[in-house]
């Protein structure tokens, strides 16, 4: 069981956080470039959040959303 959690740690540290590590090292060399990349990711996330909310509003306006309180069995 210990090796399973060590594998998860390795996956997180070496694979999933590779971009964050690259940005951390880039900041030491070029602060402006690191911040431009960070702001680009922030702008992309804001755009797709806005798009998602817009699509939710379209579905609500077309009455395609089930807002009945008994839509889920645990709410009966």
PDB file of C-alpha atoms in Angstrom:
ATOM      1  CA  UNK A   1       0.000   0.000   0.000  1.00  0.00           C
ATOM      2  CA  UNK A   2       2.906   2.304   0.721  1.00  0.00           C
ATOM      3  CA  UNK A   3       4.204   1.938  -2.835  1.00  0.00           C
ATOM      4  CA  UNK A   4       0.782   2.979  -4.206  1.00  0.00           C
ATOM      5  CA  UNK A   5       0.919   6.289  -2.342  1.00  0.00           C
ATOM      6  CA  UNK A   6       4.557   6.792  -3.309  1.00  0.00           C
ATOM      7  CA  UNK A   7       3.524   6.285  -6.946  1.00  0.00           C
ATOM      8  CA  UNK A   8       0.811   8.930  -6.524  1.00  0.00           C
ATOM      9  CA  UNK A   9       3.376  11.276  -5.014  1.00  0.00           C
ATOM     10  CA  UNK A  10       5.772  10.681  -7.899  1.00  0.00           C
ATOM     11  CA  UNK A  11       2.989  11.256 -10.456  1.00  0.00           C
ATOM     12  CA  UNK A  12       2.006  14.515  -8.797  1.00  0.00           C
ATOM     13  CA  UNK A  13       5.538  15.817  -8.260  1.00  0.00           C
ATOM     14  CA  UNK A  14       7.178  14.782 -11.519  1.00  0.00           C
ATOM     15  CA  UNK A  15       4.379  14.802 -14.102  1.00  0.00           C
ATOM     16  CA  UNK A  16       1.432  16.953 -13.054  1.00  0.00           C
ATOM     17  CA  UNK A  17       3.481  19.788 -11.552  1.00  0.00           C
ATOM     18  CA  UNK A  18       6.037  19.971 -14.366  1.00  0.00           C
ATOM     19  CA  UNK A  19       4.493  23.155 -15.818  1.00  0.00           C
ATOM     20  CA  UNK A  20       4.522  24.852 -12.415  1.00  0.00           C
ATOM     21  CA  UNK A  21       8.153  23.915 -11.922  1.00  0.00           C
ATOM     22  CA  UNK A  22       9.010  25.266 -15.370  1.00  0.00           C
ATOM     23  CA  UNK A  23       7.291  28.566 -14.558  1.00  0.00           C
ATOM     24  CA  UNK A  24       9.111  28.729 -11.229  1.00  0.00           C
ATOM     25  CA  UNK A  25      12.491  28.359 -12.922  1.00  0.00           C
ATOM     26  CA  UNK A  26      11.477  30.752 -15.718  1.00  0.00           C
ATOM     27  CA  UNK A  27      10.630  33.425 -13.157  1.00  0.00           C
ATOM     28  CA  UNK A  28      14.218  33.405 -11.940  1.00  0.00           C
ATOM     29  CA  UNK A  29      15.469  34.050 -15.490  1.00  0.00           C
ATOM     30  CA  UNK A  30      12.787  36.306 -16.938  1.00  0.00           C
ATOM     31  CA  UNK A  31      10.129  37.712 -14.618  1.00  0.00           C
ATOM     32  CA  UNK A  32       8.162  39.428 -17.404  1.00  0.00           C
ATOM     33  CA  UNK A  33       7.829  36.307 -19.539  1.00  0.00           C
ATOM     34  CA  UNK A  34       6.697  34.218 -16.571  1.00  0.00           C
ATOM     35  CA  UNK A  35       3.997  36.750 -15.707  1.00  0.00           C
ATOM     36  CA  UNK A  36       2.823  37.028 -19.330  1.00  0.00           C
ATOM     37  CA  UNK A  37       2.344  33.252 -19.431  1.00  0.00           C
ATOM     38  CA  UNK A  38       0.474  33.327 -16.115  1.00  0.00           C
ATOM     39  CA  UNK A  39      -1.816  36.134 -17.271  1.00  0.00           C
ATOM     40  CA  UNK A  40      -2.494  34.300 -20.541  1.00  0.00           C
ATOM     41  CA  UNK A  41      -3.708  31.272 -18.558  1.00  0.00           C
ATOM     42  CA  UNK A  42      -5.849  33.527 -16.352  1.00  0.00           C
ATOM     43  CA  UNK A  43      -7.446  35.185 -19.406  1.00  0.00           C
ATOM     44  CA  UNK A  44      -8.136  31.808 -21.026  1.00  0.00           C
ATOM     45  CA  UNK A  45      -9.784  30.517 -17.842  1.00  0.00           C
ATOM     46  CA  UNK A  46     -11.899  33.678 -17.514  1.00  0.00           C
ATOM     47  CA  UNK A  47     -13.068  33.380 -21.126  1.00  0.00           C
ATOM     48  CA  UNK A  48     -14.139  29.759 -20.783  1.00  0.00           C
ATOM     49  CA  UNK A  49     -15.859  30.483 -17.471  1.00  0.00           C
ATOM     50  CA  UNK A  50     -17.818  33.261 -19.160  1.00  0.00           C
ATOM     51  CA  UNK A  51     -18.664  30.938 -22.079  1.00  0.00           C
ATOM     52  CA  UNK A  52     -19.885  28.233 -19.684  1.00  0.00           C
ATOM     53  CA  UNK A  53     -22.138  30.678 -17.822  1.00  0.00           C
ATOM     54  CA  UNK A  54     -23.473  31.953 -21.152  1.00  0.00           C
ATOM     55  CA  UNK A  55     -24.347  28.392 -22.232  1.00  0.00           C
ATOM     56  CA  UNK A  56     -26.069  27.748 -18.894  1.00  0.00           C
ATOM     57  CA  UNK A  57     -28.141  30.896 -19.405  1.00  0.00           C
ATOM     58  CA  UNK A  58     -29.129  29.766 -22.916  1.00  0.00           C
ATOM     59  CA  UNK A  59     -30.335  26.420 -21.584  1.00  0.00           C
ATOM     60  CA  UNK A  60     -32.267  28.164 -18.836  1.00  0.00           C
ATOM     61  CA  UNK A  61     -33.912  30.556 -21.316  1.00  0.00           C
ATOM     62  CA  UNK A  62     -34.986  27.616 -23.542  1.00  0.00           C
ATOM     63  CA  UNK A  63     -36.500  25.799 -20.532  1.00  0.00           C
ATOM     64  CA  UNK A  64     -34.240  22.802 -21.193  1.00  0.00           C
ATOM     65  CA  UNK A  65     -33.206  22.596 -17.564  1.00  0.00           C
ATOM     66  CA  UNK A  66     -35.179  20.537 -15.060  1.00  0.00           C
ATOM     67  CA  UNK A  67     -35.457  22.739 -11.970  1.00  0.00           C
ATOM     68  CA  UNK A  68     -37.995  20.555 -10.196  1.00  0.00           C
ATOM     69  CA  UNK A  69     -36.968  19.962  -6.593  1.00  0.00           C
ATOM     70  CA  UNK A  70     -37.700  16.245  -7.020  1.00  0.00           C
ATOM     71  CA  UNK A  71     -35.237  15.927  -9.887  1.00  0.00           C
ATOM     72  CA  UNK A  72     -32.983  14.002  -7.541  1.00  0.00           C
ATOM     73  CA  UNK A  73     -34.305  11.090  -5.556  1.00  0.00           C
ATOM     74  CA  UNK A  74     -32.631  12.212  -2.333  1.00  0.00           C
ATOM     75  CA  UNK A  75     -34.593  15.518  -2.370  1.00  0.00           C
ATOM     76  CA  UNK A  76     -38.042  13.872  -2.095  1.00  0.00           C
TER      77      UNK A  76
END
